[in-house]
């Protein structure tokens, strides 16, 4: 497995204003009771409703090993979404909207090269935010051109004469341009291909690159946690590790002012590729994690991929579980998108 596929196969405004760190801290309503081990700012404002905020996010890309375990061609065709993945993305959006929420999608730019993108435009029309996932699913922490993406290993002439930073910057710009020019969709946030255990900490250059590109927030951090050996049922210790990692998956602000909204473990790729879990095991991990989030009035950013989750969970059991738990929590929780988490806005029922 390539290093940037290890963890994951991994704004409501058209032109969001930049937020200073102080401004975001002033506006943020992220609950922090019991999150001392998080290590990042998590302020609570007395005039903000103290409730859990739960987001459902889907990355629109193809995933190695799905739908068949021997499928590896997707490493070179991340944006060549198959019909089943597109249908699952649309049906999931309808399902969550019917429960009063939205799904925050992140789109690989090459999806916009397909003949029919009406399904993507339908999602945007229905009010679901669609963010930038780079054009080719590139690795932002690459140290040399060979690490950027499989496609460029096979076709190095595509990036000939450009530095690694230039290629990454251009890949981000192209995804924004493709969404606007082909689909008429204004970019709603940025998620890195691959999740990093420390996010973009210590990479002020990348933080500034995103700020310069017009982003006020990023979703790049995926906290470390235990997993099982392939096809081994998770123990309580593994589940506890995943739940404990939720404290490290709370939003914070980098010194540059860029807001980070981490991905919450465990992702579908981590479970179904990394551990080759059964669906019931995954549902239990999600149940425990969302329960912790509601109890601590924290943030949960569910991460999955239609190309993977749609194969393992065709009946939307995971999405229904999340929606059910939020609904049953009443005023203690709400379904939100990542724009709302980044801005600190609460949704009044």
XYZ file of C-alpha atoms in Angstrom:
349
model
C 0.000 0.000 0.000
C 1.323 3.442 -0.904
C 2.090 5.689 2.057
C -0.578 8.239 1.185
C -3.260 5.565 1.046
C -2.389 4.173 4.482
C -5.015 5.974 6.568
C -7.660 6.725 4.010
C -8.213 6.180 0.349
C -8.757 7.960 1.711
C -18.029 27.225 2.720
C -22.425 27.924 3.191
C -20.997 31.065 1.483
C -19.801 31.270 -2.117
C -16.851 33.482 -1.167
C -16.227 32.857 2.543
C -14.397 35.590 4.395
C -11.095 34.757 5.990
C -11.329 34.243 9.754
C -8.557 35.325 12.052
C -7.655 32.936 14.827
C -9.043 35.366 17.401
C -12.280 35.828 15.474
C -12.832 32.130 15.117
C -12.122 31.498 18.789
C -14.610 34.225 19.637
C -17.296 32.692 17.428
C -16.617 29.010 17.987
C -19.008 26.947 20.035
C -17.055 23.705 20.256
C -17.737 21.962 23.521
C -14.660 20.907 25.462
C -15.852 19.412 28.731
C -13.727 16.332 29.278
C -11.525 16.920 26.200
C -8.328 17.811 28.025
C -6.326 15.195 26.196
C -7.213 16.823 22.875
C -4.409 19.362 23.265
C -6.052 21.948 20.972
C -8.225 24.981 21.690
C -11.860 23.991 22.134
C -13.639 27.027 23.616
C -17.226 27.173 24.788
C -19.246 30.377 24.669
C -21.916 30.838 27.296
C -24.352 32.327 24.769
C -24.047 29.389 22.358
C -26.160 26.221 22.637
C -24.005 23.462 24.070
C -24.834 20.469 21.943
C -23.054 17.816 19.958
C -22.553 18.555 16.278
C -22.477 15.576 13.955
C -21.464 15.787 10.290
C -21.728 13.104 7.619
C -19.130 13.469 4.868
C -18.545 11.422 1.732
C -15.475 11.605 -0.496
C -16.371 11.249 -4.172
C -13.584 9.060 -5.522
C -12.964 5.446 -6.441
C -11.300 3.235 -3.824
C -8.754 0.519 -4.335
C -10.016 -2.994 -3.374
C -13.665 -2.098 -4.081
C -16.010 -3.364 -5.335
C -13.654 -6.345 -5.841
C -10.605 -6.909 -3.646
C -8.318 -7.213 -6.671
C -9.374 -3.827 -8.053
C -6.267 -1.640 -8.079
C -6.775 0.372 -11.261
C -8.554 3.076 -9.282
C -5.175 4.318 -8.041
C -4.791 5.772 -11.539
C -8.471 6.630 -12.081
C -9.608 8.168 -8.802
C -12.211 10.341 -10.500
C -13.697 7.659 -12.762
C -16.704 7.063 -10.507
C -18.774 4.030 -11.400
C -22.561 4.098 -11.633
C -23.051 2.351 -8.286
C -20.947 4.923 -6.408
C -22.807 7.833 -7.969
C -26.177 6.304 -7.161
C -25.151 5.625 -3.562
C -23.959 9.232 -3.182
C -27.270 10.606 -4.460
C -29.447 8.191 -2.480
C -27.475 8.913 0.703
C -28.002 12.640 0.193
C -31.748 12.190 -0.179
C -31.848 9.986 2.901
C -30.007 12.471 5.107
C -31.975 15.445 3.781
C -35.190 13.643 4.704
C -33.830 13.501 8.270
C -33.225 17.256 8.302
C -29.502 17.208 7.528
C -27.001 17.562 4.720
C -24.053 15.501 3.574
C -20.810 17.368 2.972
C -19.250 15.874 -0.162
C -15.646 16.247 -1.321
C -15.133 15.822 -5.039
C -12.009 14.763 -6.926
C -11.792 17.103 -9.905
C -11.438 14.400 -12.547
C -15.032 13.418 -11.802
C -15.914 16.506 -13.852
C -14.403 14.875 -16.957
C -17.201 12.293 -17.072
C -19.938 12.764 -19.715
C -22.805 13.053 -17.223
C -22.466 15.116 -14.052
C -26.164 15.837 -13.563
C -26.128 13.679 -10.408
C -23.496 15.970 -8.856
C -25.431 19.077 -9.849
C -28.541 17.526 -8.297
C -26.725 17.115 -4.985
C -25.693 20.782 -5.025
C -29.225 21.869 -5.997
C -30.592 19.923 -3.028
C -28.376 22.022 -0.742
C -25.554 19.601 -0.018
C -22.141 21.340 0.184
C -19.498 20.063 -2.234
C -15.862 20.713 -1.434
C -12.467 20.384 -3.109
C -10.582 17.068 -2.872
C -7.872 18.098 -5.393
C -8.062 17.258 -9.082
C -6.086 13.986 -9.090
C -6.237 12.961 -5.403
C -2.724 14.218 -4.704
C -0.649 13.724 -1.559
C -0.106 17.142 0.041
C 2.853 15.974 2.149
C 4.799 14.667 -0.860
C 8.519 15.434 -0.716
C 9.191 14.751 -4.388
C 7.193 14.401 -7.633
C 7.176 10.594 -7.417
C 5.120 10.744 -4.213
C 2.414 13.081 -5.502
C 0.112 10.561 -7.218
C 0.249 7.203 -8.989
C -0.889 8.859 -12.206
C 2.231 10.997 -12.297
C 4.478 7.996 -11.627
C 3.060 6.393 -14.755
C 2.914 9.639 -16.761
C 5.694 11.902 -15.405
C 5.506 14.148 -18.470
C 2.232 15.554 -17.112
C 4.173 17.440 -14.428
C 7.489 17.869 -16.244
C 9.446 20.970 -15.222
C 7.336 21.817 -12.175
C 8.204 21.575 -8.496
C 6.219 19.408 -6.104
C 4.666 22.513 -4.541
C 3.658 23.880 -7.939
C 1.983 20.617 -8.931
C 0.006 20.416 -5.682
C -1.049 24.055 -5.855
C -2.184 23.673 -9.451
C -4.082 20.471 -8.629
C -6.073 22.299 -5.960
C -6.776 25.221 -8.306
C -7.938 22.929 -11.112
C -10.453 21.172 -8.870
C -12.021 24.497 -7.913
C -12.064 25.592 -11.550
C -13.598 22.308 -12.735
C -16.420 22.498 -10.193
C -17.239 26.065 -11.215
C -16.814 25.810 -14.996
C -18.363 22.391 -15.620
C -20.933 22.110 -12.851
C -21.578 25.682 -11.748
C -20.737 24.662 -8.179
C -18.982 26.999 -5.775
C -16.325 25.190 -3.793
C -17.288 24.526 -0.146
C -14.137 23.723 1.795
C -11.096 21.510 1.344
C -10.261 17.965 2.396
C -6.834 16.474 1.881
C -6.564 13.123 0.119
C -5.344 10.939 2.944
C -5.667 11.874 6.589
C -2.592 12.802 8.620
C -2.216 12.053 12.325
C -1.023 15.605 13.031
C -2.986 17.300 10.272
C -1.047 20.192 8.747
C 0.671 21.116 12.011
C 4.173 22.410 11.319
C 3.312 22.957 7.643
C 2.568 26.649 7.625
C 3.475 26.656 3.937
C 0.554 24.345 3.123
C -1.758 26.211 5.468
C -0.899 29.452 3.682
C -1.327 27.807 0.278
C -4.907 26.931 1.203
C -5.596 30.360 2.663
C -4.254 31.976 -0.512
C -6.587 29.714 -2.518
C -9.562 31.155 -0.615
C -10.166 28.423 1.951
C -10.896 29.279 5.571
C -10.898 25.679 6.795
C -9.388 22.316 5.996
C -10.178 18.733 6.937
C -6.791 17.018 7.033
C -6.275 15.446 10.445
C -7.112 11.794 11.090
C -6.024 10.827 14.625
C -4.119 7.617 15.160
C -5.938 4.684 16.729
C -5.649 0.917 17.077
C -7.005 -1.454 14.440
C -7.258 -5.217 14.171
C -5.503 -7.768 12.059
C -7.428 -8.501 8.851
C -10.829 -10.137 9.482
C -10.310 -10.141 13.243
C -13.222 -8.939 15.375
C -12.389 -5.762 17.318
C -11.846 -6.149 21.036
C -13.032 -3.644 23.624
C -9.467 -2.335 23.668
C -9.640 -1.529 19.944
C -13.058 0.071 20.316
C -11.793 2.084 23.310
C -8.831 3.302 21.243
C -11.188 4.525 18.520
C -13.491 6.249 21.005
C -10.558 7.839 22.830
C -9.296 9.212 19.511
C -12.457 11.320 19.208
C -10.976 13.814 21.671
C -8.076 14.343 19.262
C -10.546 14.828 16.397
C -11.984 18.101 17.679
C -11.695 21.305 15.584
C -8.919 23.784 16.279
C -7.156 26.706 14.664
C -3.628 26.696 13.229
C -1.356 29.688 13.988
C -1.999 30.977 10.454
C -5.727 31.280 11.189
C -6.739 28.278 9.095
C -9.402 26.210 10.869
C -8.912 22.439 11.064
C -11.927 20.084 11.192
C -10.470 16.604 11.713
C -11.973 13.404 10.350
C -13.357 11.191 13.108
C -12.148 7.598 13.355
C -12.811 5.022 12.168
C -13.264 5.572 8.441
C -14.828 3.001 6.154
C -11.442 2.490 4.479
C -9.742 1.959 7.844
C -12.346 -0.641 8.787
C -13.085 -2.413 5.526
C -9.678 -2.252 3.860
C -7.319 -1.915 6.806
C -9.161 -4.370 9.075
C -11.453 -6.106 6.577
C -14.198 -5.831 9.182
C -17.765 -7.019 9.064
C -20.400 -4.298 8.844
C -21.704 -5.080 12.336
C -18.247 -4.399 13.802
C -18.098 -1.052 12.031
C -21.580 -0.113 13.223
C -20.531 -0.777 16.810
C -17.468 1.476 16.455
C -19.626 4.254 15.004
C -22.280 3.788 17.695
C -19.742 4.087 20.515
C -18.061 7.094 18.908
C -21.281 9.016 18.316
C -22.453 8.185 21.853
C -19.202 9.687 23.199
C -19.716 12.753 21.023
C -23.249 13.316 22.287
C -22.272 12.732 25.911
C -19.400 15.228 25.654
C -21.286 17.681 23.400
C -18.401 17.463 20.987
C -17.951 17.242 17.195
C -18.081 14.096 15.059
C -17.037 14.165 11.388
C -18.022 10.825 9.869
C -15.764 9.931 6.937
C -16.733 7.467 4.220
C -16.681 6.844 0.463
C -19.629 5.746 -1.687
C -17.231 3.511 -3.623
C -16.453 1.596 -0.401
C -19.385 2.074 1.982
C -21.845 1.434 -0.821
C -20.340 -2.025 -1.347
C -20.297 -3.040 2.322
C -23.382 -1.168 3.529
C -25.833 -0.979 0.600
C -28.832 -0.467 2.919
C -27.375 2.704 4.515
C -27.325 1.174 7.986
C -24.406 3.346 9.114
C -25.951 6.600 7.927
C -29.320 5.648 9.442
C -27.621 4.806 12.749
C -25.985 8.237 12.920
C -29.223 10.036 12.054
C -31.180 7.938 14.573
C -28.727 8.715 17.379
C -28.799 12.443 16.680
C -32.600 12.434 16.545
C -32.884 10.468 19.783
C -30.533 12.926 21.502
C -33.080 15.699 20.997
C -31.714 19.120 21.906
C -28.342 17.631 22.856
C -27.233 17.037 19.254
C -27.727 18.250 15.697
C -26.760 17.269 12.164
C -24.526 19.907 10.593
C -22.177 20.399 7.653
C -18.516 21.356 7.987
C -19.144 25.000 7.068
C -21.336 25.283 10.145
C -18.720 23.651 12.349
C -16.004 25.980 11.017
C -18.083 29.102 11.581
C -19.286 28.044 15.020
C -22.901 28.512 13.973
C -25.576 26.489 15.712
C -28.759 25.368 13.985
C -31.936 26.216 15.832
C -34.515 23.447 15.732
